[in-house]
């Protein structure tokens, strides 16, 4: 079956492959970074080759079917993109539509966290580490928090836990500072 799928995928023309990209954006229902869409469509699922996906993203931007979200470094569907997808939706093979829908159902929250929650750390001159944590939304940074910690191990611990803890940290701050 996998040989059938790869043969079917190789027979898709460029229009159908662009529709696959639009369909992924539609199913995810959130803006996506270029890196995220490339990972989803190429290395994670083999729906497109990396070079084709890069090229088609640029073409979809040029034709205003996708747009760059200001200040967020992400892409999203335009109204023209939604309309185009609705008109030509059936050109995407049903097996690929089903595969995309299942993949999105299983992975939407993981990608949402990966896109919206940012964390990094750097060493300071005095040997401590500064950990920068941020929650982004479509308008930019929703919350930004910097912590200075004593050592690299502590910075790495915070870094590794940020994706899972960001929402609860935000909620805790909201509840204690706003209410």
Tab-separated table of C-alpha atoms in Angstrom:
chain	number	residue	atom	x	y	z
A	1	UNK	CA	0.000	0.000	0.000
A	2	UNK	CA	2.833	2.408	0.762
A	3	UNK	CA	4.154	1.871	-2.772
A	4	UNK	CA	0.672	2.686	-4.115
A	5	UNK	CA	0.568	5.870	-2.037
A	6	UNK	CA	4.022	7.040	-3.118
A	7	UNK	CA	3.170	6.271	-6.752
A	8	UNK	CA	-0.104	8.205	-6.410
A	9	UNK	CA	1.730	11.103	-4.791
A	10	UNK	CA	4.344	11.213	-7.532
A	11	UNK	CA	1.537	11.504	-10.085
A	12	UNK	CA	0.114	14.628	-8.429
A	13	UNK	CA	0.624	17.773	-10.457
A	14	UNK	CA	1.820	21.048	-8.972
A	15	UNK	CA	-1.726	22.372	-8.541
A	16	UNK	CA	-2.720	19.362	-6.469
A	17	UNK	CA	0.439	19.627	-4.394
A	18	UNK	CA	-0.305	23.303	-3.689
A	19	UNK	CA	-3.838	22.298	-2.698
A	20	UNK	CA	-2.315	19.853	-0.202
A	21	UNK	CA	-0.445	22.752	1.427
A	22	UNK	CA	-3.620	24.851	1.549
A	23	UNK	CA	-5.517	21.875	2.990
A	24	UNK	CA	-2.916	21.458	5.764
A	25	UNK	CA	-3.300	25.141	6.707
A	26	UNK	CA	-7.075	24.789	6.643
A	27	UNK	CA	-7.079	21.687	8.850
A	28	UNK	CA	-4.546	23.113	11.332
A	29	UNK	CA	-6.661	26.290	11.646
A	30	UNK	CA	-3.689	28.268	13.017
A	31	UNK	CA	-0.871	30.220	11.392
A	32	UNK	CA	2.200	28.029	10.832
A	33	UNK	CA	5.869	28.836	10.511
A	34	UNK	CA	7.536	27.862	7.262
A	35	UNK	CA	9.690	25.362	9.163
A	36	UNK	CA	6.601	23.729	10.678
A	37	UNK	CA	4.793	23.355	7.362
A	38	UNK	CA	7.960	21.993	5.747
A	39	UNK	CA	8.347	19.425	8.542
A	40	UNK	CA	4.703	18.398	8.366
A	41	UNK	CA	4.574	18.008	4.591
A	42	UNK	CA	8.028	16.531	3.970
A	43	UNK	CA	9.926	14.796	6.752
A	44	UNK	CA	6.955	13.872	8.954
A	45	UNK	CA	4.635	12.638	6.183
A	46	UNK	CA	6.231	12.575	2.741
A	47	UNK	CA	3.263	14.368	1.162
A	48	UNK	CA	5.719	16.532	-0.836
A	49	UNK	CA	9.446	16.768	-1.378
A	50	UNK	CA	11.271	19.480	0.555
A	51	UNK	CA	12.213	21.481	-2.545
A	52	UNK	CA	8.694	21.292	-4.007
A	53	UNK	CA	7.181	22.399	-0.719
A	54	UNK	CA	9.590	25.386	-0.471
A	55	UNK	CA	8.797	26.387	-4.054
A	56	UNK	CA	5.032	26.016	-3.640
A	57	UNK	CA	5.005	28.014	-0.394
A	58	UNK	CA	6.720	30.876	-2.237
A	59	UNK	CA	4.250	30.608	-5.134
A	60	UNK	CA	1.250	30.522	-2.786
A	61	UNK	CA	2.571	33.673	-1.103
A	62	UNK	CA	3.163	35.354	-4.492
A	63	UNK	CA	-0.387	34.577	-5.633
A	64	UNK	CA	-1.883	35.792	-2.327
A	65	UNK	CA	-3.333	32.426	-1.364
A	66	UNK	CA	-1.132	32.574	1.757
A	67	UNK	CA	0.095	35.632	3.641
A	68	UNK	CA	2.777	36.397	6.216
A	69	UNK	CA	1.320	37.201	9.620
A	70	UNK	CA	2.890	40.494	10.745
A	71	UNK	CA	5.279	40.259	13.734
A	72	UNK	CA	4.715	36.529	14.133
A	73	UNK	CA	7.004	34.947	11.485
A	74	UNK	CA	4.178	32.639	10.426
A	75	UNK	CA	2.035	32.042	7.346
A	76	UNK	CA	-1.716	31.643	7.079
A	77	UNK	CA	-4.487	31.229	4.503
A	78	UNK	CA	-5.950	34.317	2.866
A	79	UNK	CA	-9.634	34.478	2.035
A	80	UNK	CA	-8.627	33.770	-1.591
A	81	UNK	CA	-6.777	30.680	-0.345
A	82	UNK	CA	-9.885	29.457	1.478
A	83	UNK	CA	-11.996	30.068	-1.622
A	84	UNK	CA	-9.494	28.316	-3.900
A	85	UNK	CA	-9.388	25.310	-1.593
A	86	UNK	CA	-13.179	25.091	-1.413
A	87	UNK	CA	-13.447	25.190	-5.217
A	88	UNK	CA	-10.773	22.557	-5.898
A	89	UNK	CA	-10.910	20.486	-2.695
A	90	UNK	CA	-11.927	17.341	-4.581
A	91	UNK	CA	-8.717	17.397	-6.656
A	92	UNK	CA	-6.813	16.245	-3.563
A	93	UNK	CA	-7.010	12.440	-3.471
A	94	UNK	CA	-9.334	11.321	-0.669
A	95	UNK	CA	-6.637	9.047	0.796
A	96	UNK	CA	-4.320	12.040	1.250
A	97	UNK	CA	-7.144	14.198	2.675
A	98	UNK	CA	-7.910	11.477	5.209
A	99	UNK	CA	-4.230	11.064	6.067
A	100	UNK	CA	-3.834	14.829	6.607
A	101	UNK	CA	-6.993	15.039	8.717
A	102	UNK	CA	-5.850	12.153	10.942
A	103	UNK	CA	-2.346	13.594	11.301
A	104	UNK	CA	-3.702	17.021	12.254
A	105	UNK	CA	-6.106	15.536	14.824
A	106	UNK	CA	-3.230	13.703	16.493
A	107	UNK	CA	-0.656	16.523	16.325
A	108	UNK	CA	-2.438	19.899	16.394
A	109	UNK	CA	-1.664	20.676	20.049
A	110	UNK	CA	1.981	19.661	19.693
A	111	UNK	CA	2.446	22.057	16.775
A	112	UNK	CA	0.450	24.791	18.464
A	113	UNK	CA	2.707	24.579	21.528
A	114	UNK	CA	5.816	24.454	19.374
A	115	UNK	CA	4.742	27.621	17.546
A	116	UNK	CA	3.335	29.599	20.445
A	117	UNK	CA	5.759	28.707	23.231
A	118	UNK	CA	9.366	29.872	22.869
A	119	UNK	CA	12.231	29.236	25.262
A	120	UNK	CA	15.975	29.814	25.096
A	121	UNK	CA	18.809	30.359	27.534
A	122	UNK	CA	22.189	32.067	27.467
A	123	UNK	CA	25.213	32.307	29.744
A	124	UNK	CA	25.837	35.612	31.500
A	125	UNK	CA	29.256	37.168	32.169
A	126	UNK	CA	29.052	36.239	35.880
A	127	UNK	CA	28.494	32.534	35.110
A	128	UNK	CA	24.732	32.543	35.714
A	129	UNK	CA	22.232	31.810	32.964
A	130	UNK	CA	19.305	33.855	31.714
A	131	UNK	CA	16.307	31.841	30.550
A	132	UNK	CA	13.933	33.661	28.191
A	133	UNK	CA	10.417	32.216	27.976
A	134	UNK	CA	7.707	33.622	25.752
A	135	UNK	CA	4.155	32.863	24.717
A	136	UNK	CA	3.257	34.244	21.295
A	137	UNK	CA	-0.059	34.766	19.609
A	138	UNK	CA	-0.913	36.082	16.155
A	139	UNK	CA	-0.363	39.696	17.287
A	140	UNK	CA	3.095	39.051	18.773
A	141	UNK	CA	4.326	38.306	22.288
A	142	UNK	CA	1.490	37.638	24.726
A	143	UNK	CA	3.861	37.150	27.654
A	144	UNK	CA	7.634	37.272	28.068
A	145	UNK	CA	9.469	36.145	31.160
A	146	UNK	CA	13.187	36.185	31.976
A	147	UNK	CA	14.681	34.231	34.827
A	148	UNK	CA	18.281	34.316	35.982
A	149	UNK	CA	19.352	30.939	37.338
A	150	UNK	CA	22.557	29.790	38.996
A	151	UNK	CA	23.732	27.157	36.511
A	152	UNK	CA	23.289	25.526	33.118
A	153	UNK	CA	21.540	22.454	34.546
A	154	UNK	CA	18.772	24.616	36.005
A	155	UNK	CA	18.474	26.558	32.724
A	156	UNK	CA	18.188	23.294	30.754
A	157	UNK	CA	15.566	21.971	33.178
A	158	UNK	CA	13.414	25.068	32.644
A	159	UNK	CA	14.023	24.913	28.875
A	160	UNK	CA	12.881	21.283	28.687
A	161	UNK	CA	9.749	21.896	30.777
A	162	UNK	CA	8.546	25.137	29.209
A	163	UNK	CA	6.391	23.556	26.462
A	164	UNK	CA	4.421	21.547	29.001
A	165	UNK	CA	4.220	24.236	31.693
A	166	UNK	CA	3.751	27.481	29.717
A	167	UNK	CA	-0.048	27.458	29.788
A	168	UNK	CA	-0.228	26.833	33.526
A	169	UNK	CA	2.414	29.524	34.223
A	170	UNK	CA	0.417	32.004	32.149
A	171	UNK	CA	-2.815	31.063	33.915
A	172	UNK	CA	-1.188	31.385	37.335
A	173	UNK	CA	0.166	34.843	36.520
A	174	UNK	CA	-3.186	35.952	35.089
A	175	UNK	CA	-5.091	34.753	38.142
A	176	UNK	CA	-2.694	36.376	40.614
A	177	UNK	CA	-1.992	39.642	38.818
A	178	UNK	CA	-5.195	40.485	37.003
A	179	UNK	CA	-7.938	39.296	39.345
